[in-house]
Every structure is written in structure tokens, then in C-alpha cells.
Short mmCIF file of N, CA and C in Angstrom, two decimals:
data_model
loop_
_atom_site.label_atom_id
_atom_site.label_comp_id
_atom_site.label_asym_id
_atom_site.label_seq_id
_atom_site.Cartn_x
_atom_site.Cartn_y
_atom_site.Cartn_z
N MET A 9 -6.12 1.13 -25.27
CA MET A 9 -6.84 2.12 -23.72
C MET A 9 -6.90 0.93 -23.07
N THR A 10 -6.25 1.69 -21.56
CA THR A 10 -6.48 0.87 -20.41
C THR A 10 -7.81 0.71 -19.99
N GLU A 11 -7.96 -0.16 -19.26
CA GLU A 11 -9.19 -0.69 -18.77
C GLU A 11 -9.38 0.46 -17.48
N VAL A 12 -10.59 1.10 -17.53
CA VAL A 12 -10.95 1.66 -16.26
C VAL A 12 -11.39 1.03 -15.02
N ASN A 13 -10.87 1.53 -14.03
CA ASN A 13 -11.45 1.34 -12.69
C ASN A 13 -12.97 0.79 -12.70
N ALA A 14 -13.18 -0.05 -11.98
CA ALA A 14 -14.80 -0.65 -12.02
C ALA A 14 -15.54 0.11 -11.55
N LEU A 15 -15.01 1.00 -10.81
CA LEU A 15 -15.94 2.08 -9.98
C LEU A 15 -15.77 3.17 -10.54
N ALA A 16 -15.16 3.15 -11.77
CA ALA A 16 -15.07 4.47 -12.41
C ALA A 16 -16.71 5.16 -12.86
N ASP A 17 -17.16 4.39 -13.29
CA ASP A 17 -18.60 4.18 -14.18
C ASP A 17 -20.01 5.38 -12.39
N THR A 18 -19.44 4.84 -11.28
CA THR A 18 -20.59 5.70 -10.43
C THR A 18 -20.55 6.97 -10.75
N PRO A 19 -21.47 7.52 -10.48
CA PRO A 19 -21.74 9.19 -11.00
C PRO A 19 -20.76 9.81 -9.40
N TRP A 20 -21.14 8.84 -8.25
CA TRP A 20 -20.19 9.67 -7.36
C TRP A 20 -18.76 9.45 -7.40
N ARG A 21 -18.36 8.90 -7.68
CA ARG A 21 -16.79 8.90 -7.89
C ARG A 21 -16.25 10.07 -9.10
N ALA A 22 -17.28 10.26 -10.06
CA ALA A 22 -16.95 10.94 -11.05
C ALA A 22 -17.00 12.87 -10.06
N GLY A 23 -18.07 12.74 -9.71
CA GLY A 23 -18.56 13.84 -8.66
C GLY A 23 -17.43 14.30 -7.42
N VAL A 24 -17.03 13.21 -7.19
CA VAL A 24 -15.50 13.65 -6.02
C VAL A 24 -14.46 13.87 -6.73
N ILE A 25 -14.38 13.49 -7.81
CA ILE A 25 -13.31 13.96 -8.55
C ILE A 25 -13.20 14.99 -9.35
N GLN A 26 -14.73 15.64 -9.85
CA GLN A 26 -14.67 17.07 -10.22
C GLN A 26 -14.82 17.87 -8.93
N ASP A 27 -14.98 17.61 -8.05
CA ASP A 27 -14.97 18.41 -6.81
C ASP A 27 -13.58 18.94 -6.44
N PHE A 28 -13.15 17.94 -6.38
CA PHE A 28 -11.18 18.15 -5.69
C PHE A 28 -10.95 18.78 -6.90
N ALA A 29 -10.74 18.34 -8.11
CA ALA A 29 -10.97 18.93 -9.21
C ALA A 29 -10.56 20.80 -9.45
N ARG A 30 -11.62 21.12 -8.61
CA ARG A 30 -12.16 22.29 -8.40
C ARG A 30 -12.14 23.32 -7.18
N SER A 31 -11.39 22.90 -6.72
CA SER A 31 -11.11 22.71 -4.96
C SER A 31 -9.36 23.31 -5.01
N GLU A 32 -10.25 24.49 -3.56
CA GLU A 32 -9.06 25.13 -3.02
C GLU A 32 -8.01 23.98 -2.84
N LEU A 33 -8.45 22.78 -2.42
CA LEU A 33 -6.90 21.78 -1.66
C LEU A 33 -6.23 21.62 -3.13
N PHE A 34 -6.97 21.43 -4.41
CA PHE A 34 -5.99 21.06 -5.48
C PHE A 34 -5.56 21.92 -5.70
N ASP A 35 -5.94 23.26 -5.86
CA ASP A 35 -5.00 24.70 -5.57
C ASP A 35 -3.96 24.42 -5.03
N ARG A 36 -4.16 24.85 -3.86
CA ARG A 36 -2.47 24.83 -2.71
C ARG A 36 -1.93 23.55 -3.07
N THR A 37 -2.52 21.92 -3.57
CA THR A 37 -1.41 20.89 -3.88
C THR A 37 -0.44 21.35 -5.43
N PHE A 38 -1.28 21.73 -6.46
CA PHE A 38 -0.81 21.63 -7.38
C PHE A 38 0.04 22.68 -7.47
N GLU A 39 -0.07 24.22 -6.82
CA GLU A 39 1.00 25.12 -6.36
C GLU A 39 2.34 24.11 -5.90
N GLU A 40 1.90 23.85 -4.60
CA GLU A 40 3.15 23.32 -4.29
C GLU A 40 3.70 22.64 -4.79
N GLY A 41 3.30 20.73 -5.47
CA GLY A 41 3.76 20.53 -6.17
C GLY A 41 4.71 20.74 -7.35
N MET A 42 4.17 21.73 -7.92
CA MET A 42 4.92 22.39 -9.60
C MET A 42 6.56 23.55 -8.84
N GLN A 43 6.02 23.57 -7.45
CA GLN A 43 6.82 25.03 -6.90
C GLN A 43 8.23 23.92 -6.44
N LEU A 44 7.83 22.84 -5.94
CA LEU A 44 8.92 21.49 -5.57
C LEU A 44 9.57 20.86 -6.59
N VAL A 45 8.76 21.05 -7.62
CA VAL A 45 9.50 20.39 -8.89
C VAL A 45 10.83 21.60 -9.75
N GLU A 46 10.15 22.61 -9.58
CA GLU A 46 11.11 23.91 -10.13
C GLU A 46 11.88 24.26 -9.13
N GLU A 47 11.79 23.38 -7.58
CA GLU A 47 12.59 24.33 -7.13
C GLU A 47 14.16 22.85 -6.72
N THR A 48 13.54 21.76 -6.78
CA THR A 48 14.11 20.92 -7.07
C THR A 48 15.22 20.57 -8.29
N ALA A 49 14.38 20.93 -9.31
CA ALA A 49 15.76 21.01 -10.79
C ALA A 49 16.36 22.07 -10.23
N ALA A 50 16.31 23.44 -10.04
CA ALA A 50 17.10 24.42 -9.92
C ALA A 50 18.06 23.84 -9.01
N TYR A 51 17.97 23.19 -7.71
CA TYR A 51 18.60 22.45 -6.99
C TYR A 51 19.95 21.44 -7.66
N LEU A 52 19.08 20.43 -8.17
CA LEU A 52 20.31 19.79 -8.47
C LEU A 52 21.02 20.01 -10.12
N ASP A 53 20.68 21.10 -10.85
CA ASP A 53 21.33 21.77 -11.71
C ASP A 53 21.74 22.82 -11.17
N GLY A 54 22.35 23.54 -10.08
CA GLY A 54 23.25 24.20 -9.55
C GLY A 54 23.79 24.01 -8.10
N ALA A 55 22.95 24.41 -7.29
CA ALA A 55 23.92 23.97 -5.93
C ALA A 55 23.80 22.35 -5.48
N GLY A 56 22.92 21.71 -6.12
CA GLY A 56 23.25 20.21 -6.10
C GLY A 56 24.58 19.76 -6.50
N ARG A 57 24.80 20.44 -7.64
CA ARG A 57 25.77 19.80 -8.34
C ARG A 57 27.19 19.81 -7.48
N HIS A 58 27.33 21.08 -6.96
CA HIS A 58 28.52 21.29 -6.18
C HIS A 58 28.76 20.73 -4.94
N ASP A 59 27.23 20.58 -4.15
CA ASP A 59 27.12 19.70 -3.00
C ASP A 59 27.80 17.98 -3.46
N SER A 60 27.57 17.57 -4.62
CA SER A 60 27.79 16.26 -4.82
C SER A 60 29.07 15.93 -5.09
N LYS A 61 29.81 17.38 -5.61
CA LYS A 61 31.42 16.98 -6.26
C LYS A 61 32.14 16.60 -5.24
N ILE A 62 31.69 17.23 -3.62
CA ILE A 62 32.68 17.43 -2.31
C ILE A 62 32.15 16.04 -1.66
N LEU A 63 31.53 15.31 -2.12
CA LEU A 63 31.05 14.24 -1.16
C LEU A 63 32.28 12.97 -1.21
N SER A 64 31.95 12.41 -0.24
CA SER A 64 33.03 11.47 -0.29
C SER A 64 32.17 9.96 -1.54
N ARG A 65 32.93 9.05 -1.82
CA ARG A 65 32.59 8.00 -2.82
C ARG A 65 31.42 7.57 -2.14
N ASN A 66 31.42 7.13 -1.52
CA ASN A 66 29.78 6.39 -0.76
C ASN A 66 28.41 7.44 -0.99
N ALA A 67 28.89 8.34 -0.17
CA ALA A 67 27.76 9.29 0.11
C ALA A 67 27.70 10.01 -1.28
N ALA A 68 28.38 10.08 -2.52
CA ALA A 68 28.22 10.57 -3.66
C ALA A 68 27.01 9.36 -4.45
N LEU A 69 27.53 8.44 -4.37
CA LEU A 69 26.91 7.03 -4.88
C LEU A 69 25.26 7.27 -3.73
N ALA A 70 24.92 7.44 -2.74
CA ALA A 70 23.92 7.54 -1.87
C ALA A 70 23.40 9.15 -2.67
N TYR A 71 24.13 10.11 -3.01
CA TYR A 71 23.36 11.59 -3.27
C TYR A 71 22.58 11.11 -4.89
N ALA A 72 23.43 10.26 -5.87
CA ALA A 72 22.86 9.86 -7.10
C ALA A 72 21.77 9.19 -7.18
N SER A 73 21.54 8.19 -5.97
CA SER A 73 20.56 7.04 -5.85
C SER A 73 19.38 7.92 -5.37
N GLU A 74 19.45 8.79 -4.27
CA GLU A 74 18.60 9.59 -3.95
C GLU A 74 17.71 10.25 -4.82
N SER A 75 18.66 11.21 -5.01
CA SER A 75 18.56 12.18 -6.29
C SER A 75 17.55 11.41 -7.35
N MET A 76 17.67 10.40 -7.76
CA MET A 76 16.72 9.60 -9.03
C MET A 76 15.69 8.91 -8.30
N ARG A 77 15.42 8.89 -6.67
CA ARG A 77 14.11 8.44 -6.38
C ARG A 77 13.28 10.07 -6.26
N LEU A 78 14.21 11.20 -5.58
CA LEU A 78 13.74 12.45 -5.62
C LEU A 78 12.79 12.94 -6.71
N THR A 79 13.63 12.71 -7.96
CA THR A 79 13.20 13.09 -9.31
C THR A 79 11.97 12.02 -9.87
N THR A 80 12.23 10.60 -9.62
CA THR A 80 10.94 9.75 -9.56
C THR A 80 9.58 10.02 -9.17
N ARG A 81 9.82 10.68 -7.80
CA ARG A 81 8.38 10.56 -7.25
C ARG A 81 7.65 11.53 -7.42
N LEU A 82 9.06 13.17 -7.40
CA LEU A 82 7.89 14.32 -8.21
C LEU A 82 7.52 14.06 -9.35
N MET A 83 7.95 13.30 -10.27
CA MET A 83 6.87 13.23 -11.71
C MET A 83 6.11 12.72 -11.50
N GLN A 84 6.27 11.35 -10.77
CA GLN A 84 4.66 11.07 -10.00
C GLN A 84 3.68 12.13 -10.28
N VAL A 85 4.00 12.47 -9.06
CA VAL A 85 3.04 13.26 -8.21
C VAL A 85 2.64 14.69 -9.29
N ALA A 86 3.39 14.71 -9.98
CA ALA A 86 3.51 16.12 -11.13
C ALA A 86 2.43 15.45 -11.98
N SER A 87 2.67 14.35 -12.50
CA SER A 87 1.67 13.73 -13.71
C SER A 87 0.18 13.64 -13.21
N TRP A 88 0.32 13.03 -12.12
CA TRP A 88 -0.89 12.67 -11.11
C TRP A 88 -1.72 14.19 -10.78
N LEU A 89 -1.11 15.22 -10.90
CA LEU A 89 -1.98 16.80 -10.59
C LEU A 89 -2.00 17.15 -12.02
N LEU A 90 -1.48 16.80 -13.23
CA LEU A 90 -1.31 17.40 -14.25
C LEU A 90 -3.13 16.43 -15.19
N VAL A 91 -3.13 15.30 -14.78
CA VAL A 91 -4.62 14.60 -14.88
C VAL A 91 -5.69 15.27 -14.05
N GLN A 92 -5.54 16.14 -12.88
CA GLN A 92 -6.23 16.42 -11.72
C GLN A 92 -7.05 17.38 -12.66
N ARG A 93 -5.47 18.58 -13.05
CA ARG A 93 -6.25 19.44 -13.90
C ARG A 93 -6.59 19.51 -15.30
N ALA A 94 -6.52 18.74 -15.77
CA ALA A 94 -7.16 17.92 -17.02
C ALA A 94 -8.42 17.82 -17.00
N VAL A 95 -8.90 17.20 -16.20
CA VAL A 95 -10.43 17.11 -15.54
C VAL A 95 -11.05 18.27 -15.42
N ARG A 96 -10.06 19.36 -14.42
CA ARG A 96 -10.64 20.73 -13.85
C ARG A 96 -11.25 20.93 -15.10
N GLU A 97 -10.33 21.57 -16.46
CA GLU A 97 -10.37 22.29 -17.60
C GLU A 97 -11.25 21.57 -18.36
N GLY A 98 -11.60 20.26 -18.52
CA GLY A 98 -12.32 19.78 -19.08
C GLY A 98 -11.96 18.86 -20.35
N GLU A 99 -10.85 18.77 -19.92
CA GLU A 99 -9.77 18.38 -21.12
C GLU A 99 -9.65 16.72 -21.00
N MET A 100 -10.55 16.15 -19.96
CA MET A 100 -9.88 14.49 -19.37
C MET A 100 -11.82 14.46 -18.54
N PRO A 101 -12.66 13.38 -19.25
CA PRO A 101 -13.64 13.18 -18.19
C PRO A 101 -12.99 12.43 -16.85
N PRO A 102 -13.99 12.90 -16.15
CA PRO A 102 -13.18 12.13 -14.67
C PRO A 102 -13.06 10.72 -14.95
N GLU A 103 -14.08 10.05 -15.52
CA GLU A 103 -14.31 8.39 -15.93
C GLU A 103 -13.25 8.14 -16.45
N THR A 104 -12.38 8.56 -17.71
CA THR A 104 -10.83 8.33 -17.98
C THR A 104 -9.49 8.66 -17.01
N ALA A 105 -10.19 9.54 -15.87
CA ALA A 105 -8.68 10.02 -14.82
C ALA A 105 -8.84 8.67 -14.03
N CYS A 106 -9.73 7.52 -13.77
CA CYS A 106 -10.14 6.24 -13.15
C CYS A 106 -9.09 5.08 -13.78
N ALA A 107 -8.90 5.55 -14.76
CA ALA A 107 -7.93 4.64 -15.30
C ALA A 107 -6.52 4.26 -14.69
N ASP A 108 -6.11 2.94 -14.39
CA ASP A 108 -4.72 2.50 -13.74
C ASP A 108 -3.67 3.14 -13.75
N ASN A 109 -3.30 3.60 -14.94
CA ASN A 109 -2.44 4.36 -15.55
C ASN A 109 -1.94 5.47 -15.16
N TYR A 110 -3.33 6.16 -14.72
CA TYR A 110 -2.99 7.44 -14.19
C TYR A 110 -3.26 7.56 -12.42
N ARG A 111 -3.09 6.54 -11.86
CA ARG A 111 -2.96 6.42 -10.70
C ARG A 111 -1.53 6.33 -10.39
N LEU A 112 -1.28 6.93 -8.91
CA LEU A 112 0.10 7.09 -8.15
C LEU A 112 0.17 5.68 -7.83
N ALA A 113 1.75 5.14 -8.31
CA ALA A 113 2.20 4.01 -7.72
C ALA A 113 3.20 3.88 -7.03
N GLU A 114 3.00 3.13 -6.72
CA GLU A 114 3.50 2.46 -5.18
C GLU A 114 5.12 2.37 -5.10
N GLU A 115 5.62 3.70 -4.33
CA GLU A 115 7.14 3.91 -4.36
C GLU A 115 7.80 2.16 -4.22
N ALA A 116 9.09 2.27 -4.92
CA ALA A 116 9.82 1.28 -4.47
C ALA A 116 10.49 1.66 -3.48
N MET A 117 11.06 0.65 -2.49
CA MET A 117 11.50 0.82 -1.04
C MET A 117 12.92 0.50 -1.36
N GLY A 118 13.85 1.26 -1.11
CA GLY A 118 15.02 0.52 -1.63
C GLY A 118 15.89 1.04 0.09
N ALA A 119 17.33 0.55 0.24
CA ALA A 119 18.02 0.71 1.48
C ALA A 119 18.20 1.96 1.91
N ALA A 120 17.88 2.48 3.21
CA ALA A 120 17.62 3.68 3.89
C ALA A 120 19.51 4.06 3.65
N VAL A 121 19.85 5.23 3.15
CA VAL A 121 20.21 6.36 2.93
C VAL A 121 21.05 6.67 4.62
N PRO A 122 22.24 6.60 4.75
CA PRO A 122 22.03 7.59 6.27
C PRO A 122 21.88 8.75 5.43
N VAL A 123 21.00 9.79 6.21
CA VAL A 123 20.71 11.13 5.66
C VAL A 123 21.86 12.10 6.17
N GLU A 124 22.74 11.73 7.16
CA GLU A 124 23.82 12.56 7.59
C GLU A 124 24.83 12.55 6.84
N ASP A 125 24.99 11.61 5.63
CA ASP A 125 26.01 11.77 4.44
C ASP A 125 25.64 12.68 3.42
N LEU A 126 24.49 13.03 3.20
CA LEU A 126 23.84 13.70 2.33
C LEU A 126 23.73 15.51 2.56
N PRO A 127 24.30 15.98 1.55
CA PRO A 127 23.95 17.56 1.68
C PRO A 127 22.18 17.76 2.36
N PHE A 128 22.30 18.98 3.54
CA PHE A 128 21.15 19.59 3.27
C PHE A 128 20.33 19.71 2.30
N GLY A 129 20.65 20.26 1.35
CA GLY A 129 19.59 20.94 0.41
C GLY A 129 18.88 19.63 -0.26
N LEU A 130 19.76 18.61 -0.38
CA LEU A 130 19.12 17.24 -1.34
C LEU A 130 17.86 16.62 0.22
N THR A 131 18.30 16.54 1.17
CA THR A 131 17.59 16.01 2.14
C THR A 131 16.39 16.92 2.53
N ASN A 132 16.45 18.10 2.56
CA ASN A 132 15.07 18.77 2.54
C ASN A 132 14.06 18.38 1.68
N LEU A 133 14.62 18.75 0.33
CA LEU A 133 13.73 18.27 -0.78
C LEU A 133 13.63 16.63 -0.42
N LEU A 134 14.23 15.93 -0.28
CA LEU A 134 13.99 14.16 0.01
C LEU A 134 12.75 14.39 1.07
N HIS A 135 12.78 15.19 2.15
CA HIS A 135 11.66 15.30 3.02
C HIS A 135 10.34 15.79 2.67
N ARG A 136 10.15 17.20 2.24
CA ARG A 136 9.51 17.47 1.52
C ARG A 136 8.30 16.84 0.57
N SER A 137 9.13 16.12 -0.63
CA SER A 137 8.97 15.55 -1.28
C SER A 137 7.81 13.92 -0.91
N GLU A 138 8.48 13.82 0.09
CA GLU A 138 8.10 12.05 0.78
C GLU A 138 6.72 13.05 1.52
N ARG A 139 6.63 14.04 1.83
CA ARG A 139 5.12 14.49 2.79
C ARG A 139 4.12 14.89 1.61
N LEU A 140 5.19 15.37 0.56
CA LEU A 140 3.65 15.71 -0.73
C LEU A 140 3.18 14.13 -1.25
N TYR A 141 3.99 13.50 -1.46
CA TYR A 141 3.80 12.37 -1.91
C TYR A 141 2.86 11.22 -0.91
N GLU A 142 2.88 11.31 -0.07
CA GLU A 142 1.82 10.66 0.93
C GLU A 142 0.67 11.09 0.85
N ARG A 143 0.25 12.95 0.74
CA ARG A 143 -1.04 13.53 0.97
C ARG A 143 -1.46 12.92 -0.49
N VAL A 144 -0.64 13.13 -1.29
CA VAL A 144 -1.14 12.77 -3.02
C VAL A 144 -1.77 11.57 -3.23
N ARG A 145 -0.83 10.41 -2.32
CA ARG A 145 -1.59 9.00 -2.56
C ARG A 145 -2.34 8.69 -1.65
N HIS A 146 -2.58 9.68 -0.48
CA HIS A 146 -3.97 9.45 0.43
C HIS A 146 -4.69 10.33 -0.46
N LEU A 147 -4.58 11.11 -1.68
CA LEU A 147 -6.31 11.64 -1.89
C LEU A 147 -6.46 10.46 -3.14
N ASP A 148 -5.20 10.06 -3.84
CA ASP A 148 -5.41 9.20 -5.17
C ASP A 148 -6.09 8.03 -4.29
N ARG A 149 -6.34 7.62 -2.95
CA ARG A 149 -6.82 6.31 -2.93
C ARG A 149 -8.29 6.70 -2.30
N ARG A 150 -8.41 7.87 -1.65
CA ARG A 150 -9.87 8.45 -1.22
C ARG A 150 -10.54 8.36 -2.53
N MET A 151 -10.33 8.95 -3.34
CA MET A 151 -11.00 9.49 -5.05
C MET A 151 -11.06 8.14 -5.99
N TYR A 152 -10.60 7.77 -6.10
CA TYR A 152 -9.87 6.55 -7.04
C TYR A 152 -10.11 4.66 -6.68
N VAL A 153 -10.24 4.66 -5.67
CA VAL A 153 -9.92 3.25 -4.98
C VAL A 153 -10.56 2.88 -4.13
N GLU A 154 -11.08 4.00 -3.18
CA GLU A 154 -12.47 3.66 -1.66
C GLU A 154 -13.39 3.55 -2.33
N SER A 155 -14.47 2.47 -2.08
CA SER A 155 -15.64 2.91 -2.20
C SER A 155 -16.70 3.58 -1.36
N PRO A 156 -17.68 4.42 -2.18
CA PRO A 156 -18.28 5.35 -1.32
C PRO A 156 -19.05 5.26 0.07
N ASN A 157 -19.02 3.43 0.59
CA ASN A 157 -19.62 2.92 1.49
C ASN A 157 -18.52 2.51 2.14
N GLU A 158 -17.44 2.82 2.13
CA GLU A 158 -16.09 2.57 2.80
C GLU A 158 -16.36 3.09 4.49
N GLU A 159 -16.03 2.32 5.57
CA GLU A 159 -15.81 3.23 6.39
C GLU A 159 -14.43 3.67 6.90
N ALA A 160 -13.94 4.15 7.53
CA ALA A 160 -12.90 5.06 8.07
C ALA A 160 -12.53 3.76 8.61
N PRO A 161 -11.20 3.54 8.98
CA PRO A 161 -10.80 2.30 9.69
C PRO A 161 -10.88 2.77 11.07
N ARG A 162 -11.38 1.80 11.98
CA ARG A 162 -11.80 1.93 13.35
C ARG A 162 -10.73 0.72 14.05
N PRO A 163 -9.52 1.13 14.58
CA PRO A 163 -8.25 0.20 14.95
C PRO A 163 -8.77 -0.02 16.44
N VAL A 164 -8.95 1.02 17.49
CA VAL A 164 -9.25 0.51 18.58
C VAL A 164 -10.71 0.01 18.77
N GLN A 165 -11.61 0.06 18.02
CA GLN A 165 -12.68 -0.95 17.76
C GLN A 165 -12.46 -2.17 17.12
N ALA A 166 -11.54 -2.17 16.62
CA ALA A 166 -11.30 -3.94 16.13
C ALA A 166 -10.49 -4.46 17.01
N HIS A 167 -9.64 -3.71 17.99
CA HIS A 167 -8.87 -4.33 19.16
C HIS A 167 -10.41 -5.03 20.21
N PHE A 168 -10.99 -3.93 20.46
CA PHE A 168 -12.10 -4.37 21.28
C PHE A 168 -12.76 -6.04 20.62
N ASP A 169 -12.87 -5.83 19.44
CA ASP A 169 -13.67 -6.94 18.71
C ASP A 169 -12.90 -8.25 19.41
N ARG A 170 -11.69 -7.97 18.63
CA ARG A 170 -10.58 -9.04 18.84
C ARG A 170 -10.79 -9.44 20.05
N LEU A 171 -10.32 -8.85 21.31
CA LEU A 171 -10.35 -9.56 22.69
C LEU A 171 -11.89 -10.03 23.16
N ALA A 172 -13.04 -9.45 22.57
CA ALA A 172 -14.06 -9.74 22.64
C ALA A 172 -14.28 -11.12 22.34
N ALA A 173 -13.54 -11.78 21.19
CA ALA A 173 -13.94 -12.81 20.76
C ALA A 173 -12.99 -13.92 21.38
N ALA A 174 -12.13 -13.60 21.48
CA ALA A 174 -11.43 -13.91 22.07
C ALA A 174 -11.15 -15.03 23.56
N PHE A 175 -12.03 -13.49 24.09
CA PHE A 175 -12.60 -13.69 25.28
C PHE A 175 -14.00 -14.25 25.92
N GLY A 176 -14.51 -14.44 24.37
CA GLY A 176 -15.69 -15.22 24.42
C GLY A 176 -16.88 -14.12 24.70
N GLY A 177 -17.05 -12.69 24.74
CA GLY A 177 -17.40 -12.00 25.18
C GLY A 177 -18.34 -11.49 24.25
#
């Protein structure tokens, strides 16, 4: 059994998780995520195969690398969404969903591949999956990591505080 996040036992967190799982935002995010998984699979098994065969050797290597990152990213998002659906349907208690192994993993940053060398179909899916991943990562942090008492970052105020400290004000 995996260790559950220390904040998982708070009623606040369980309520936030259940509220999200029952929300319209979840419905839209789930639909978008699953649709993007299906669209990506269809592209990589269809037009993407053709697109990759006409690339230069270096571009073909970049295509293979980026398509792996794309599928890994989408599988992480799909897994996270399926956990939320399990909470929604009562198949998993929200406290269990707090376990670290259900968190969205940080993406490994690799060398940037020149987008102009890749087919439009792949780059379009890459951009859309990155945006979806960032939104889901934000939701994951808000629901599972941040405490209910944390204030939203205030960068301007922090800058003023540093200036006041530096100038003795």
C-alpha cells in the first residue's frame, strides 16, 4: 500500500476532490482528454505513419522521440482522469486518490526539437497535449498538494516587500 499524502485525511481535501469529480469542469476535461487520446492513437496509427516515412533521418528520430513523449504525457493525463472518475463513481475513496502514485508526474524535459522539422499533425497534437497536461497539473496541485490555508502567490507584493527590506522601509 502506498503512503497517502499527509493532507489526505482532512475533510476539506476530500470535499474538494469529490466536488471536482462531480463538476462540469471534470466532465469537460475528461471528455477532452479521452478524445485527445483517441485522436492521437488514430493519427499515430494512420496518417502519422505516412508522415514519419517521408521525413529525413534526423527528423524521423525527432518524430519518434516526440511521439513517445506525446503518448507518455497523454497516458499520465488519462490515468489521472480515470482516478477522478473512480472517485466520482464511488469506486475509490477520495483519501485513496491522494496517494502519491496517483499524482501527475513531472514531465522529463528533453532537448527541444525544431518544430518545423515535424509534421503538422504531430506538432498540433503535441501543443494540445501540453496545454491539457498543464491544466491537469494545475488541478492536481490545487486538489492534492496545496493546503487550504495557502494564499495565492502575490508576486507584486513580494517585490514591494523585498524593495522595502532593501531600502529599510
